[in-house]
Coordinates of C-alpha atoms in Angstrom, one line a residue:
M14 CA -241.8 88.7 -5.6
A15 CA -238.1 87.9 -4.7
S16 CA -236.5 88.9 -1.2
P17 CA -234.0 91.4 -1.4
N18 CA -231.6 88.2 0.0
E19 CA -232.4 86.2 -2.9
K20 CA -232.1 88.9 -5.5
K21 CA -228.2 89.4 -3.8
R22 CA -228.0 85.5 -4.1
Y23 CA -229.0 85.2 -7.9
L24 CA -227.8 88.3 -8.8
F25 CA -226.6 87.4 -12.8
C26 CA -228.7 83.9 -12.7
T27 CA -228.9 83.1 -17.1
A28 CA -229.4 87.3 -17.1
Y29 CA -225.7 87.6 -18.4
L30 CA -226.0 84.3 -21.0
Y31 CA -224.0 86.6 -23.1
V32 CA -220.9 87.4 -21.2
F33 CA -217.7 86.3 -22.4
K34 CA -215.4 88.0 -20.2
M35 CA -215.7 89.7 -17.1
M36 CA -212.8 91.2 -14.9
L37 CA -213.9 92.4 -11.5
P38 CA -211.5 95.7 -10.6
E39 CA -208.2 95.0 -8.4
Q40 CA -209.3 98.0 -6.0
S41 CA -213.1 96.3 -6.1
R42 CA -214.6 96.0 -2.2
L43 CA -216.2 92.9 -3.3
S44 CA -215.6 90.3 -0.4
K45 CA -218.3 87.3 -1.6
I46 CA -219.9 85.6 -4.6
S47 CA -222.8 84.6 -2.7
D48 CA -224.8 81.6 -3.3
G49 CA -226.2 81.2 -7.5
T50 CA -224.6 84.5 -8.2
F51 CA -223.9 82.8 -11.9
W52 CA -226.3 80.5 -12.2
E53 CA -226.8 79.0 -15.6
C54 CA -224.4 82.1 -17.2
D55 CA -223.6 79.4 -19.7
G56 CA -222.2 82.4 -21.9
L57 CA -219.5 83.2 -18.9
L58 CA -216.0 82.1 -20.3
N59 CA -213.7 83.9 -18.4
L60 CA -213.8 85.5 -15.0
V61 CA -210.9 87.1 -12.8
L62 CA -211.9 87.8 -9.6
P63 CA -210.5 90.7 -7.1
S64 CA -207.8 90.1 -4.4
G65 CA -210.5 90.9 -2.0
V66 CA -213.2 88.0 -2.6
K67 CA -213.1 85.7 1.0
T68 CA -215.9 83.4 -0.2
I69 CA -217.3 82.1 -2.8
G70 CA -221.2 80.5 -2.4
E71 CA -223.1 77.7 -3.0
N72 CA -224.1 77.0 -6.5
A73 CA -222.0 80.5 -7.4
F74 CA -221.1 79.2 -10.9
Y75 CA -223.8 76.5 -11.2
G76 CA -224.3 75.3 -15.0
C77 CA -221.2 77.2 -16.4
W78 CA -220.7 74.5 -19.0
D79 CA -218.5 76.6 -21.4
M80 CA -216.2 78.3 -18.4
H81 CA -212.6 78.5 -19.9
Y82 CA -211.1 79.5 -16.6
I83 CA -211.6 81.3 -13.3
S84 CA -208.8 83.4 -11.9
I85 CA -209.0 83.0 -7.6
P86 CA -206.6 85.4 -5.8
A87 CA -204.7 83.9 -2.6
E88 CA -207.1 85.9 -0.4
T89 CA -209.9 83.2 -0.7
E90 CA -210.7 81.7 2.4
A91 CA -213.6 79.3 1.7
I92 CA -215.1 78.3 -1.4
A93 CA -218.3 76.0 -1.2
Q94 CA -218.0 71.9 -2.3
N95 CA -220.6 72.2 -4.8
A96 CA -219.8 76.2 -6.1
F97 CA -219.1 74.4 -9.5
M98 CA -221.8 71.9 -9.8
G99 CA -222.0 70.7 -13.1
F100 CA -218.7 71.5 -14.8
E101 CA -214.8 71.1 -14.1
P102 CA -213.6 74.3 -14.3
F103 CA -209.8 75.5 -14.8
I104 CA -208.4 78.1 -11.8
F105 CA -205.2 80.1 -11.8
T106 CA -204.5 80.7 -8.5
P107 CA -201.1 81.1 -6.6
S108 CA -199.4 78.4 -4.8
K109 CA -200.1 77.2 -1.5
S110 CA -203.4 78.8 -1.7
Y111 CA -206.4 77.5 -0.2
A112 CA -208.0 77.5 -4.1
Q113 CA -205.2 75.6 -5.3
N114 CA -206.0 72.6 -2.4
Y115 CA -209.7 73.2 -3.3
A116 CA -208.6 72.3 -7.5
Q117 CA -206.6 69.6 -6.0
A118 CA -208.9 67.8 -3.2
N119 CA -211.8 68.1 -6.4
G120 CA -209.5 67.0 -9.4
Y121 CA -209.7 70.4 -11.0
K122 CA -207.0 71.6 -13.0
Y123 CA -205.2 74.7 -11.8
S124 CA -202.3 76.6 -12.7
N125 CA -199.4 79.1 -10.7
V126 CA -198.7 81.1 -13.2
P127 CA -200.7 84.5 -13.8
H128 CA -204.2 84.0 -16.0
T129 CA -202.1 86.5 -18.5
E130 CA -199.9 83.7 -19.6
S131 CA -200.7 81.3 -21.8
V132 CA -201.5 78.2 -20.5
V133 CA -203.5 75.2 -21.9
V134 CA -207.3 75.5 -19.9
K135 CA -208.9 72.3 -22.1
E136 CA -207.8 69.5 -23.9
G137 CA -208.3 65.5 -25.2
V138 CA -207.5 62.7 -27.0
M139 CA -209.2 61.6 -30.4
S140 CA -210.0 58.2 -31.0
N141 CA -207.4 58.0 -33.6
G142 CA -204.6 59.7 -31.4
I143 CA -204.8 62.8 -32.2
I144 CA -204.4 65.6 -29.6
W145 CA -206.5 69.0 -29.1
N146 CA -205.4 71.9 -26.4
Y147 CA -207.0 75.1 -25.8
T148 CA -205.0 78.1 -24.3
N149 CA -206.6 80.7 -22.4
D150 CA -205.5 83.1 -25.1
G151 CA -208.0 81.7 -27.1
T152 CA -205.8 79.3 -29.3
L153 CA -206.4 75.9 -29.9
T154 CA -203.9 73.5 -31.6
I155 CA -204.4 70.3 -33.0
S156 CA -201.6 68.1 -33.3
G157 CA -200.6 63.9 -34.3
N158 CA -200.7 62.4 -37.4
G159 CA -203.4 61.3 -40.2
A160 CA -207.0 62.9 -40.7
I161 CA -209.0 64.6 -38.1
E162 CA -212.0 62.5 -38.1
D163 CA -215.5 64.1 -39.9
F164 CA -217.8 65.5 -37.2
S165 CA -221.5 66.6 -38.1
S166 CA -224.4 68.2 -36.0
S167 CA -224.1 65.3 -33.9
P168 CA -221.8 64.3 -32.8
Y169 CA -220.2 67.5 -32.6
A170 CA -216.4 68.1 -32.3
P171 CA -215.1 68.1 -28.9
W172 CA -214.0 72.0 -29.2
Y173 CA -217.1 73.0 -30.8
R174 CA -218.5 74.7 -27.8
L175 CA -215.3 76.6 -28.2
G176 CA -216.2 78.1 -31.4
N177 CA -218.6 80.7 -31.0
K178 CA -217.0 82.0 -27.7
G179 CA -213.2 82.6 -27.2
L180 CA -211.3 80.6 -29.7
T181 CA -209.9 83.4 -32.1
N182 CA -206.5 81.5 -33.1
L183 CA -206.5 78.2 -35.0
V184 CA -203.1 75.9 -35.2
I185 CA -203.4 72.9 -36.9
S186 CA -199.4 70.8 -36.6
E187 CA -197.5 69.1 -38.8
G188 CA -198.5 65.5 -39.5
I189 CA -201.9 66.3 -39.7
T190 CA -203.3 65.7 -43.2
H191 CA -206.9 66.3 -43.4
I192 CA -209.5 68.8 -41.9
G193 CA -212.9 66.4 -41.2
R194 CA -216.5 67.5 -41.8
E195 CA -217.3 70.2 -39.9
N196 CA -214.7 70.4 -37.5
F197 CA -214.5 74.3 -37.4
S198 CA -218.3 75.4 -38.6
Q199 CA -219.7 78.9 -37.3
F200 CA -216.1 79.2 -35.3
K201 CA -217.6 83.0 -35.6
K202 CA -214.6 84.8 -33.9
L203 CA -211.7 82.8 -35.8
K204 CA -209.3 84.8 -37.0
T205 CA -206.2 83.0 -37.9
V206 CA -205.3 79.7 -39.0
S207 CA -201.9 78.0 -39.6
L208 CA -201.5 75.0 -41.4
P209 CA -199.1 72.3 -42.0
S210 CA -197.4 71.0 -45.4
T211 CA -198.8 67.6 -44.7
L212 CA -202.4 68.8 -45.0
K213 CA -204.0 67.7 -48.4
T214 CA -207.8 68.1 -48.1
I215 CA -210.1 70.7 -46.8
G216 CA -213.8 68.3 -46.1
M217 CA -217.5 69.5 -46.7
Y218 CA -218.4 72.4 -44.5
G219 CA -214.8 72.6 -42.7
F220 CA -214.9 76.3 -42.0
I221 CA -218.8 77.3 -43.5
G222 CA -219.3 80.4 -41.5
C223 CA -216.3 81.2 -39.9
E224 CA -217.2 85.2 -40.6
S225 CA -214.1 86.7 -38.9
L226 CA -210.9 84.9 -40.9
E227 CA -209.6 87.3 -43.3
K228 CA -207.0 85.4 -45.3
L229 CA -206.3 81.7 -45.2
T230 CA -203.0 80.2 -47.2
L231 CA -202.8 77.1 -48.2
P232 CA -199.9 75.0 -48.4
E233 CA -198.1 73.6 -51.0
G234 CA -198.9 69.7 -51.2
F235 CA -202.6 70.9 -50.7
I236 CA -205.1 68.8 -52.7
G237 CA -208.4 70.4 -52.5
L238 CA -211.3 71.9 -50.7
G239 CA -215.1 69.9 -50.2
E240 CA -218.2 71.1 -50.7
N241 CA -219.2 74.4 -48.8
A242 CA -216.1 74.2 -46.9
L243 CA -215.1 78.0 -47.1
Y244 CA -219.0 78.8 -47.5
S245 CA -219.8 82.2 -46.1
C246 CA -216.7 83.2 -44.5
T247 CA -217.7 86.5 -45.2
S248 CA -214.3 88.5 -44.2
L249 CA -211.9 86.3 -46.0
K250 CA -210.0 88.8 -48.1
E251 CA -207.4 86.4 -49.8
L252 CA -207.2 83.0 -51.1
V253 CA -203.5 81.8 -51.8
I254 CA -203.9 78.5 -54.1
P255 CA -200.5 76.3 -54.1
S256 CA -199.8 75.0 -57.2
S257 CA -200.8 71.2 -56.0
M258 CA -204.5 72.0 -55.8
Y259 CA -207.1 70.7 -58.4
I260 CA -210.1 70.1 -56.6
I261 CA -212.6 73.2 -55.3
G262 CA -216.0 71.7 -54.2
D263 CA -219.6 73.0 -55.0
W264 CA -220.0 76.4 -53.3
A265 CA -217.3 76.3 -51.4
L266 CA -216.5 79.6 -52.4
Y267 CA -219.7 81.3 -52.0
G268 CA -220.5 83.5 -49.6
L269 CA -217.1 85.4 -49.4
D270 CA -218.3 88.9 -49.7
A271 CA -215.2 90.5 -48.4
M272 CA -212.8 88.3 -51.0
E273 CA -210.5 90.9 -52.9
K274 CA -208.3 88.8 -55.0
Y275 CA -207.6 85.2 -55.7
T276 CA -204.0 84.1 -55.6
V277 CA -202.6 81.4 -57.5
S278 CA -199.0 79.8 -57.8
P279 CA -198.1 80.4 -61.8
L280 CA -197.5 76.8 -61.4
N281 CA -200.7 75.6 -60.8
Q282 CA -202.3 73.8 -64.2
A283 CA -205.7 73.4 -62.6
F284 CA -206.5 77.1 -61.9
S285 CA -204.9 80.6 -62.8
T286 CA -205.5 84.1 -62.3
D287 CA -205.6 87.3 -63.9
E288 CA -204.4 90.8 -63.1
N289 CA -207.4 91.3 -61.3
G290 CA -207.3 88.2 -59.1
V291 CA -210.3 87.0 -60.8
L292 CA -209.9 82.6 -60.4
Y293 CA -210.3 80.6 -63.8
N294 CA -209.6 77.3 -64.4
G295 CA -205.9 76.4 -66.2
D296 CA -206.7 77.7 -69.4
K297 CA -209.1 80.4 -68.9
T298 CA -211.9 78.4 -70.5
S299 CA -214.5 78.7 -67.4
I300 CA -214.9 81.8 -64.7
I301 CA -214.6 80.2 -61.4
K302 CA -214.9 83.1 -58.9
Y303 CA -215.0 86.7 -59.7
P304 CA -213.9 88.8 -56.4
S305 CA -216.8 89.6 -54.1
A306 CA -215.6 93.1 -53.0
S307 CA -213.2 94.0 -56.2
A308 CA -213.3 97.5 -56.7
L309 CA -213.3 97.2 -60.4
K310 CA -217.0 99.0 -61.7
S311 CA -216.6 97.1 -65.2
Y312 CA -215.0 93.9 -66.2
T313 CA -214.4 92.3 -69.7
V314 CA -214.8 88.3 -70.3
P315 CA -211.9 87.3 -72.1
A316 CA -212.8 85.8 -75.6
T317 CA -211.6 82.0 -74.8
V318 CA -213.9 81.6 -71.8
K319 CA -216.5 78.9 -72.6
E320 CA -218.4 78.9 -69.1
I321 CA -219.1 81.5 -66.0
Y322 CA -219.7 78.7 -63.3
P323 CA -222.2 79.1 -60.8
N324 CA -222.4 81.4 -58.6
A325 CA -219.4 83.0 -60.7
F326 CA -219.8 86.3 -59.3
N327 CA -222.7 85.9 -57.0
S328 CA -223.1 89.1 -54.2
C329 CA -220.4 91.5 -55.9
Y330 CA -222.0 94.7 -55.2
K331 CA -219.5 96.6 -56.7
I332 CA -219.6 95.5 -60.5
E333 CA -221.9 97.4 -62.6
E334 CA -220.8 96.2 -66.3
I335 CA -220.0 92.9 -67.9
N336 CA -218.8 92.9 -71.5
F337 CA -217.1 90.4 -73.7
E338 CA -214.1 90.7 -76.1
P339 CA -214.8 90.0 -79.8
G340 CA -215.3 86.7 -80.9
S341 CA -216.7 85.3 -77.4
A342 CA -216.8 81.4 -77.0
L343 CA -219.3 81.5 -74.5
D344 CA -221.8 79.2 -74.5
S345 CA -223.1 79.0 -70.7
I346 CA -223.9 81.0 -67.7
G347 CA -224.4 78.8 -64.6
Y348 CA -226.6 78.7 -61.9
N349 CA -227.3 82.2 -59.5
A350 CA -223.8 83.5 -61.9
F351 CA -224.8 86.9 -61.5
S352 CA -227.6 86.7 -58.3
D353 CA -227.5 89.8 -56.2
S354 CA -224.7 91.3 -57.9
S355 CA -224.7 95.2 -58.6
I356 CA -224.6 94.6 -62.4
K357 CA -226.9 97.3 -64.6
Q358 CA -226.2 95.9 -68.3
I359 CA -224.6 93.4 -70.2
T360 CA -224.9 92.9 -73.8
L361 CA -224.9 88.3 -74.2
P362 CA -222.9 87.8 -77.2
Q363 CA -223.3 85.6 -80.4
G364 CA -223.5 82.0 -80.0
I365 CA -224.3 81.6 -75.9
K366 CA -227.2 78.8 -75.8
F367 CA -228.0 78.5 -72.1
I368 CA -228.6 80.7 -69.3
G369 CA -228.6 79.0 -66.0
E370 CA -231.7 79.1 -63.1
A371 CA -231.6 82.1 -61.1
A372 CA -228.5 83.4 -63.0
F373 CA -229.6 87.1 -62.7
D374 CA -231.9 86.6 -59.6
N375 CA -232.2 89.7 -57.4
C376 CA -229.8 92.1 -59.7
R377 CA -232.3 95.1 -58.7
N378 CA -229.8 97.8 -60.8
L379 CA -230.2 95.5 -63.6
E380 CA -232.1 97.3 -66.6
H381 CA -230.8 96.1 -69.5
V382 CA -230.3 92.7 -70.7
S383 CA -229.7 92.1 -74.4
I384 CA -230.3 88.1 -75.2
P385 CA -228.9 86.9 -78.5
D386 CA -230.4 84.4 -80.7
S387 CA -228.6 81.6 -80.0
V388 CA -230.2 81.3 -76.4
T389 CA -233.0 78.4 -76.5
E390 CA -234.1 78.6 -72.9
I391 CA -234.5 80.5 -70.5
K392 CA -234.6 79.1 -67.1
D393 CA -236.4 79.4 -64.1
S394 CA -235.7 82.8 -62.2
A395 CA -233.1 83.7 -64.4
F396 CA -234.1 87.6 -64.2
R397 CA -236.0 86.7 -61.3
F398 CA -236.4 89.9 -59.0
S399 CA -234.1 92.3 -61.2
G400 CA -234.6 95.5 -62.7
L401 CA -235.2 95.0 -66.0
K402 CA -237.1 98.0 -67.8
S403 CA -238.0 95.9 -71.1
V404 CA -237.2 92.6 -72.4
K405 CA -236.9 91.1 -75.8
I406 CA -237.3 87.7 -76.2
P407 CA -235.7 86.1 -79.9
Y408 CA -237.2 83.4 -82.1
S409 CA -234.7 81.0 -80.7
V410 CA -236.3 80.8 -77.6
S411 CA -238.8 78.5 -77.4
V412 CA -239.0 78.1 -73.1
I413 CA -239.5 80.6 -70.4
G414 CA -239.0 79.0 -67.5
N415 CA -240.9 79.3 -64.3
S416 CA -240.4 82.5 -62.3
A417 CA -238.0 83.5 -64.8
F418 CA -239.2 87.3 -64.5
Y419 CA -241.1 86.8 -61.4
G420 CA -241.4 90.5 -59.7
C421 CA -239.3 92.4 -62.7
E422 CA -241.7 95.5 -61.2
K423 CA -239.9 97.9 -63.5
I424 CA -240.6 95.8 -66.5
E425 CA -242.7 97.9 -69.2
K426 CA -242.6 96.0 -72.6
I427 CA -242.0 92.5 -73.0
E428 CA -241.4 91.3 -76.7
I429 CA -242.0 87.3 -77.9
S430 CA -241.2 86.6 -80.9
E431 CA -242.4 83.5 -82.7
G432 CA -240.7 80.3 -81.9
L433 CA -241.7 80.3 -78.0
S434 CA -243.8 77.5 -77.3
A435 CA -244.0 77.9 -73.2
I436 CA -244.4 80.0 -70.4
G437 CA -243.9 78.6 -67.1
W438 CA -245.3 79.0 -63.6
N439 CA -245.4 82.8 -62.8
A440 CA -242.8 83.6 -65.5
F441 CA -244.6 87.2 -65.2
S442 CA -246.0 87.5 -62.0
G443 CA -245.6 90.9 -59.8
C444 CA -244.3 92.7 -62.8
S445 CA -246.6 95.6 -61.3
A446 CA -245.4 98.3 -64.2
L447 CA -246.5 95.7 -67.6
N448 CA -249.8 96.9 -69.4
E449 CA -250.0 94.6 -72.5
V450 CA -248.6 91.4 -73.6
N451 CA -248.5 90.1 -77.2
L452 CA -248.2 86.2 -77.9
P453 CA -247.5 84.4 -80.6
K454 CA -248.9 82.1 -83.0
S455 CA -246.2 79.6 -82.1
L456 CA -247.6 79.0 -77.6
S457 CA -248.7 76.0 -77.1
W458 CA -248.8 75.7 -72.8
L459 CA -249.2 79.2 -70.9
D460 CA -249.3 78.4 -67.3
P461 CA -252.4 79.9 -65.5
K462 CA -250.5 81.5 -63.2
A463 CA -247.7 83.0 -65.8
F464 CA -249.4 86.5 -65.2
Y465 CA -250.6 86.1 -62.2
N466 CA -250.4 89.5 -59.9
T467 CA -249.7 91.7 -62.8
T468 CA -251.6 94.7 -61.3
S469 CA -251.4 97.3 -64.1
L470 CA -251.7 94.5 -67.4
E471 CA -255.1 95.9 -68.9
K472 CA -254.6 93.6 -72.3
I473 CA -253.0 89.7 -74.1
T474 CA -253.4 90.2 -77.2
L475 CA -253.0 87.3 -79.7
Q476 CA -251.1 86.5 -83.0
P477 CA -253.5 84.8 -85.6
G478 CA -253.6 81.5 -86.3
N479 CA -252.4 80.3 -82.5
I480 CA -254.3 76.8 -82.6
Y481 CA -254.5 76.7 -78.7
Y482 CA -255.5 79.9 -77.4
S483 CA -258.2 82.5 -78.2
I484 CA -259.3 85.4 -76.5
D485 CA -263.0 86.6 -76.8
D486 CA -264.7 89.7 -77.2
C487 CA -263.5 91.2 -73.8
G488 CA -260.3 90.3 -73.9
A489 CA -260.4 87.0 -71.4
L490 CA -257.8 84.7 -72.5
Y491 CA -259.2 80.8 -73.0
Y492 CA -257.1 77.5 -73.3
C493 CA -258.6 75.3 -75.6
S494 CA -261.7 76.9 -75.5
T495 CA -262.5 74.8 -72.5
E496 CA -260.2 77.0 -69.9
L497 CA -260.2 80.3 -68.5
I498 CA -256.7 81.4 -67.9
W499 CA -256.6 85.1 -67.7
Y500 CA -259.3 87.7 -67.4
P501 CA -258.7 91.5 -67.7
T502 CA -259.4 92.7 -64.1
L503 CA -258.4 96.1 -64.9
S504 CA -261.2 96.4 -68.2
D505 CA -264.5 98.4 -67.7
N506 CA -267.0 95.5 -68.3
K507 CA -269.9 95.0 -65.5
S508 CA -271.0 91.7 -66.5
Y509 CA -269.5 88.8 -68.1
V510 CA -270.8 85.5 -69.3
I511 CA -268.3 82.4 -69.2
P512 CA -270.2 80.6 -72.3
E513 CA -270.9 77.0 -72.4
G514 CA -268.2 74.3 -72.9
V515 CA -266.2 76.3 -70.4
T516 CA -264.6 73.2 -67.7
K517 CA -262.4 75.3 -65.6
L518 CA -261.8 78.7 -64.6
N519 CA -258.3 79.3 -63.2
S520 CA -257.9 80.2 -59.1
D521 CA -257.7 83.3 -58.6
I522 CA -259.2 84.2 -62.2
F523 CA -261.0 87.6 -61.3
W524 CA -259.1 88.3 -58.2
N525 CA -259.8 92.1 -57.2
A526 CA -261.7 92.8 -60.7
A527 CA -262.4 96.3 -60.3
N528 CA -265.8 97.2 -62.0
L529 CA -267.1 93.2 -62.2
E530 CA -270.7 93.0 -60.9
E531 CA -272.1 90.0 -62.4
V532 CA -270.9 86.9 -63.6
I533 CA -273.1 84.2 -64.9
L534 CA -271.4 80.6 -64.9
P535 CA -271.8 77.5 -67.4
S536 CA -273.7 74.5 -66.9
T537 CA -270.4 73.1 -67.8
I538 CA -268.4 74.0 -64.5
S539 CA -268.5 71.6 -61.8
K540 CA -266.2 73.4 -59.5
I541 CA -265.1 76.9 -58.4
D542 CA -261.4 77.3 -57.9
S543 CA -259.8 78.8 -54.7
G544 CA -260.0 82.3 -54.8
V545 CA -262.0 82.4 -58.0
F546 CA -263.9 85.6 -57.0
S547 CA -261.6 86.8 -53.7
G548 CA -261.5 90.9 -53.6
C549 CA -264.4 91.4 -55.9
H550 CA -265.7 94.0 -53.7
R551 CA -268.3 95.4 -56.7
I552 CA -269.6 91.7 -57.0
K553 CA -273.5 91.9 -56.9
S554 CA -274.4 88.7 -58.5
I555 CA -273.0 85.5 -59.3
T556 CA -275.3 82.8 -61.1
I557 CA -274.2 79.5 -60.1
P558 CA -275.6 75.8 -61.9
K559 CA -276.7 73.2 -60.4
E560 CA -274.2 71.0 -61.6
V561 CA -271.6 72.9 -59.4
T562 CA -270.4 70.4 -56.6
E563 CA -267.2 71.7 -54.8
I564 CA -266.5 75.2 -54.1
G565 CA -262.7 75.8 -52.9
S566 CA -261.4 78.0 -50.3
N567 CA -261.3 81.6 -50.1
A568 CA -263.6 81.5 -53.3
F569 CA -265.3 84.7 -52.4
S570 CA -262.9 86.5 -50.2
G571 CA -263.6 89.9 -49.9
C572 CA -266.9 90.4 -52.1
I573 CA -268.8 92.8 -50.0

């Protein structure tokens, strides 16, 4: 157990890791900072000591790597040689004080003006001559001519450690032409940015994760944003786009949760906006980005629009209804286009052919969607975790992709038209309200996990004439009479005999079979896959032929 003296000496040792600023009251009776008091408080940025402090002990601020400055009073009479071991502090202290002499002797930067005035406390020169300096008021200024070089997680930008600490303002001076990769990545306290007229581009991840930044005005002459340049700037409310800009990289505008409007110069030929601040391409044939925080409940897409870009309506948490003008030219909806939005219903226009991956992923409020007979494929995860209650697949759709309707817990009815040829992995997995499915004659491929964990599914039926699939008297579904694809686990069947000629059992095929007590396997089975009888808590007898050479993991898990 530490002694009372040890506790005093290491009072704040590592415990106050995220203290950014500490000001001790001027009337404080504090007279001594003991040995190791702030040992490795690497989140401590600024400290103002009251006038009564006479002594600063050994290793008092050891390892306070990110300290921007400390204000030491004129009354201080003794500072241990290793008080600031491991870093070089910036010291505010009156002229001719002991602390000034201490700073001079140790080569530390200091200032005689009050700490409340703007003073450069950190600075540096980059390899291409660009200068940066950071003042104690939280402002980083970068000046020089040309491009700021690219950085990444290794090496970091030289000002990186300021980003999550006290840096709130950024000034890029005239002459700078490019903000490089990850220059200001994850600067979570950055609120204001001033950009020069000479700036042309912002590189990949330039301002990613700057979650306190509220407005960004790009100057005339600016050309483009790189990939992920403004990704997850969650407080950004307005983006002003000049006439010169013509490049927006992938995901550059993703995660702008507070965005209320996009403003585009009327002279810009590459981009445009409407009266609601929605960002389009120049001729309004593509919707690029809908402002996530727009107060509109309903929005009508112009007839000119042919494409809705990936992420266009992503996380738009107030929009409820999307309509299309008569004669809509819409051809495609991109990846993630409406994902995580609050949309409740949408009637897709006739003529649309492509619904992209995850287009309506996690649209929990989406209860109704009308899919026209011009759509040819529903891509992976297109309606995953949506709130749909029913869905009708038109004859034009030939493929339902992997996880297309995964986790749609409210779906009670699915109508599948003739013409569908394939249903992918987990396509309807987790559709816990679904109790019956009718498969078309045209179906040639059903992934064995397509209906996995559909806990209310009692019955699968098959249109006559299907040459690939068959259903036996117990309601079990087979592929080419050799593979058991699906078994009605909610049925009253107590005994089930798998016919000779079957060579494969789908993994988890009898998972949680409610009433099954006996299963007889054929001699044509050589392997029992993983989880085949998992959860069959009423099972009493399983006849396994001598031909079986392998039993998979958890094959009989939970069989009591």
